[in-house]
Amino acid sequence: MTETALENLTQRLKQAIPALIDNAPVFLDAPSGTQMPRTVLDAMNQYVTVGTANRGGIFPTSLETESLLLDTRRKVCALLGASDHQVVFGQNMTSLAFNAASSLRRDWADPSKSVVVSELDHHANIDPWISCADDAGMAARWLPVDPHRYCLDLSGLDALVDDDCALVAVGLSSNAVGTASDIGPIIDRARSVGAVSVVDAVHGLSHIPVDVDELGADITFFSAYKIFGPHIGAMVIRNDALDRIRFHKLAPAPRTGYGKAELGTQNMEAVAGLSATIDFVASFGDDVSADLRHQITSAIGNFARCEEELTDHFVAGLQTIDGVTLARAPHGIPKTSTVAFTVTAASPESVAFACAKEGVYITHGDFYARTLAERTDVAHAGGWLRAGIAPYHDRDDIDRALNVLDRAIRLARRQP
């Protein structure tokens, strides 16, 4: 897309999202959740307004709910490039991961086995696996992070992921510092030794087109609230993995397909919102006549191009502010538009609070990337400040944020 086309895309997004209209704050907290467009809100409201229903009835609202669920699963498969998979809905990734881990635990009976997790990851992709491994007397191994480059060190991958490995879990990108990991070799290695492979795409999906068929991962998680949607999660699982895992379930529940792993009545209005979310994303693709998958991947690529220039501008601006230290992978390592940093002699909380008072919303803390915060030696000081740029931001938003940050940092460093 041309620069003008990208600017038009941003303006379309701003006009489509009610929270961004009329002197809105600068919502620079996209990694914590993006703002929702009107079409998504309307879809959720419409589902509730015309009459809700559960599955299993022969009356119209129940049949419409069943159709909604099936159609949304199809759209999720298009979103993730999944063909030989089932889509399992749930409250969020953490809940879905703990269910999958506790189900896998039923067949983890060999203490000589291990699970491999990543020091770069959100703990939703760490604790479910290592807690259940610990219950089974199995060891946890760690894919190490290079604390100076904010990326994974894969030099010892083959030794870590060996024939004794039962599961490997890795993130598509870091929700804390934005590093986009090269996970292909990790998934390939897991499959070569017969280990279950798990990908956390929650943070990465809104910035990086995902093709789970190409990756070959057994389980992939995502959450809609990171990509203009409501608070609902999904687990996309390969059919052969679904067949192998003995998921905890109610006795009357199906023994095959997504129903084998999906627990209870779902948040149907959020499913309606997710369906509208995927349509909304696709509408920003380059060719509306293309199939849904191509529209989605094109749109996510366009979003990433919008974010890239703004992120470079934001990073350059941060580097002119006294006391700021970026926590960012060096040039040449792929990154998303998530930017983490610390400030000398100022707590992350005090800076974030001062920014919020001026209408710039940035987050602070470790963002559940606790191990990464410890390995990079920021946990003791309250973690990082984190800004997350979305395609609905423009240059004016970023300049306003930089000006506010400069004042907030000066204020915080003067305080005792």
mmCIF file of N, CA and C in Angstrom, residues 198-241:
data_model
loop_
_atom_site.group_PDB
_atom_site.id
_atom_site.type_symbol
_atom_site.label_atom_id
_atom_site.label_comp_id
_atom_site.label_asym_id
_atom_site.label_seq_id
_atom_site.Cartn_x
_atom_site.Cartn_y
_atom_site.Cartn_z
ATOM 1 N N VAL A 198 3.278 -26.491 21.073
ATOM 2 C CA VAL A 198 2.276 -25.490 21.457
ATOM 3 C C VAL A 198 2.786 -24.098 21.082
ATOM 4 N N VAL A 199 1.937 -23.306 20.448
ATOM 5 C CA VAL A 199 2.291 -21.931 20.080
ATOM 6 C C VAL A 199 1.299 -20.959 20.716
ATOM 7 N N ASP A 200 1.826 -19.965 21.410
ATOM 8 C CA ASP A 200 1.033 -18.848 21.917
ATOM 9 C C ASP A 200 1.077 -17.744 20.870
ATOM 10 N N ALA A 201 -0.038 -17.571 20.146
ATOM 11 C CA ALA A 201 -0.120 -16.528 19.119
ATOM 12 C C ALA A 201 -0.951 -15.342 19.600
ATOM 13 N N VAL A 202 -1.220 -15.267 20.886
ATOM 14 C CA VAL A 202 -2.113 -14.229 21.406
ATOM 15 C C VAL A 202 -1.594 -12.841 21.080
ATOM 16 N N HIS A 203 -0.331 -12.591 21.374
ATOM 17 C CA HIS A 203 0.221 -11.261 21.108
ATOM 18 C C HIS A 203 0.603 -11.079 19.643
ATOM 19 N N GLY A 204 1.118 -12.118 19.024
ATOM 20 C CA GLY A 204 1.679 -11.961 17.691
ATOM 21 C C GLY A 204 0.681 -11.850 16.566
ATOM 22 N N LEU A 205 -0.512 -12.435 16.744
ATOM 23 C CA LEU A 205 -1.438 -12.575 15.627
ATOM 24 C C LEU A 205 -1.843 -11.249 14.996
ATOM 25 N N SER A 206 -1.971 -10.204 15.787
ATOM 26 C CA SER A 206 -2.416 -8.928 15.225
ATOM 27 C C SER A 206 -1.322 -8.224 14.427
ATOM 28 N N HIS A 207 -0.093 -8.740 14.498
ATOM 29 C CA HIS A 207 1.032 -8.122 13.802
ATOM 30 C C HIS A 207 1.644 -9.023 12.726
ATOM 31 N N ILE A 208 1.467 -10.331 12.873
ATOM 32 C CA ILE A 208 2.154 -11.302 12.024
ATOM 33 C C ILE A 208 1.136 -12.298 11.481
ATOM 34 N N PRO A 209 0.954 -12.400 10.171
ATOM 35 C CA PRO A 209 0.060 -13.433 9.647
ATOM 36 C C PRO A 209 0.517 -14.818 10.090
ATOM 37 N N VAL A 210 -0.420 -15.609 10.579
ATOM 38 C CA VAL A 210 -0.100 -16.932 11.116
ATOM 39 C C VAL A 210 -0.638 -18.002 10.177
ATOM 40 N N ASP A 211 0.193 -18.988 9.884
ATOM 41 C CA ASP A 211 -0.215 -20.131 9.068
ATOM 42 C C ASP A 211 0.118 -21.397 9.848
ATOM 43 N N VAL A 212 -0.852 -21.910 10.601
ATOM 44 C CA VAL A 212 -0.570 -23.060 11.448
ATOM 45 C C VAL A 212 -0.354 -24.330 10.635
ATOM 46 N N ASP A 213 -0.942 -24.405 9.453
ATOM 47 C CA ASP A 213 -0.646 -25.545 8.586
ATOM 48 C C ASP A 213 0.841 -25.579 8.250
ATOM 49 N N GLU A 214 1.383 -24.417 7.915
ATOM 50 C CA GLU A 214 2.794 -24.340 7.557
ATOM 51 C C GLU A 214 3.687 -24.581 8.761
ATOM 52 N N LEU A 215 3.307 -24.027 9.912
ATOM 53 C CA LEU A 215 4.105 -24.219 11.120
ATOM 54 C C LEU A 215 4.112 -25.673 11.574
ATOM 55 N N GLY A 216 2.961 -26.324 11.483
ATOM 56 C CA GLY A 216 2.858 -27.706 11.923
ATOM 57 C C GLY A 216 2.664 -27.882 13.412
ATOM 58 N N ALA A 217 2.334 -26.813 14.132
ATOM 59 C CA ALA A 217 2.130 -26.920 15.579
ATOM 60 C C ALA A 217 0.879 -27.733 15.888
ATOM 61 N N ASP A 218 0.918 -28.448 16.998
ATOM 62 C CA ASP A 218 -0.242 -29.241 17.413
ATOM 63 C C ASP A 218 -1.344 -28.369 17.989
ATOM 64 N N ILE A 219 -0.971 -27.388 18.792
ATOM 65 C CA ILE A 219 -1.935 -26.525 19.470
ATOM 66 C C ILE A 219 -1.496 -25.073 19.294
ATOM 67 N N THR A 220 -2.430 -24.227 18.910
ATOM 68 C CA THR A 220 -2.167 -22.794 18.796
ATOM 69 C C THR A 220 -3.267 -22.042 19.523
ATOM 70 N N PHE A 221 -2.876 -21.071 20.334
ATOM 71 C CA PHE A 221 -3.831 -20.263 21.086
ATOM 72 C C PHE A 221 -3.886 -18.843 20.541
ATOM 73 N N PHE A 222 -5.076 -18.246 20.595
ATOM 74 C CA PHE A 222 -5.179 -16.815 20.340
ATOM 75 C C PHE A 222 -6.354 -16.254 21.128
ATOM 76 N N SER A 223 -6.338 -14.929 21.292
ATOM 77 C CA SER A 223 -7.411 -14.226 21.990
ATOM 78 C C SER A 223 -7.856 -13.046 21.139
ATOM 79 N N ALA A 224 -9.169 -12.898 21.002
ATOM 80 C CA ALA A 224 -9.711 -11.899 20.072
ATOM 81 C C ALA A 224 -9.490 -10.469 20.530
ATOM 82 N N TYR A 225 -9.349 -10.244 21.826
ATOM 83 C CA TYR A 225 -9.274 -8.862 22.319
ATOM 84 C C TYR A 225 -7.981 -8.162 21.902
ATOM 85 N N LYS A 226 -7.015 -8.915 21.384
ATOM 86 C CA LYS A 226 -5.779 -8.310 20.906
ATOM 87 C C LYS A 226 -5.899 -7.817 19.461
ATOM 88 N N ILE A 227 -7.019 -8.160 18.811
ATOM 89 C CA ILE A 227 -7.149 -7.821 17.394
ATOM 90 C C ILE A 227 -8.558 -7.296 17.110
ATOM 91 N N PHE A 228 -8.957 -6.287 17.920
ATOM 92 C CA PHE A 228 -10.212 -5.552 17.772
ATOM 93 C C PHE A 228 -11.444 -6.319 18.251
ATOM 94 N N GLY A 229 -11.281 -7.426 18.933
ATOM 95 C CA GLY A 229 -12.425 -8.249 19.295
ATOM 96 C C GLY A 229 -12.750 -8.250 20.772
ATOM 97 N N PRO A 230 -13.746 -9.043 21.156
ATOM 98 C CA PRO A 230 -14.159 -9.157 22.558
ATOM 99 C C PRO A 230 -13.241 -10.098 23.326
ATOM 100 N N HIS A 231 -13.506 -10.234 24.608
ATOM 101 C CA HIS A 231 -12.680 -11.080 25.459
ATOM 102 C C HIS A 231 -13.137 -12.529 25.346
ATOM 103 N N ILE A 232 -12.568 -13.216 24.363
ATOM 104 C CA ILE A 232 -12.826 -14.631 24.155
ATOM 105 C C ILE A 232 -11.542 -15.239 23.600
ATOM 106 N N GLY A 233 -11.255 -16.479 24.020
ATOM 107 C CA GLY A 233 -10.062 -17.160 23.552
ATOM 108 C C GLY A 233 -10.420 -18.356 22.692
ATOM 109 N N ALA A 234 -9.427 -18.870 21.991
ATOM 110 C CA ALA A 234 -9.628 -20.068 21.190
ATOM 111 C C ALA A 234 -8.353 -20.895 21.172
ATOM 112 N N MET A 235 -8.554 -22.197 21.161
ATOM 113 C CA MET A 235 -7.469 -23.155 20.976
ATOM 114 C C MET A 235 -7.714 -23.854 19.650
ATOM 115 N N VAL A 236 -6.755 -23.739 18.741
ATOM 116 C CA VAL A 236 -6.851 -24.400 17.445
ATOM 117 C C VAL A 236 -5.928 -25.610 17.499
ATOM 118 N N ILE A 237 -6.503 -26.796 17.399
ATOM 119 C CA ILE A 237 -5.763 -28.028 17.661
ATOM 120 C C ILE A 237 -5.855 -28.974 16.466
ATOM 121 N N ARG A 238 -4.731 -29.555 16.109
ATOM 122 C CA ARG A 238 -4.697 -30.520 15.014
ATOM 123 C C ARG A 238 -5.589 -31.711 15.354
ATOM 124 N N ASN A 239 -6.261 -32.234 14.341
ATOM 125 C CA ASN A 239 -7.172 -33.358 14.572
ATOM 126 C C ASN A 239 -6.470 -34.560 15.180
ATOM 127 N N ASP A 240 -5.253 -34.855 14.727
ATOM 128 C CA ASP A 240 -4.574 -36.023 15.282
ATOM 129 C C ASP A 240 -4.180 -35.801 16.740
ATOM 130 N N ALA A 241 -3.836 -34.562 17.111
ATOM 131 C CA ALA A 241 -3.545 -34.279 18.518
ATOM 132 C C ALA A 241 -4.815 -34.347 19.355
#
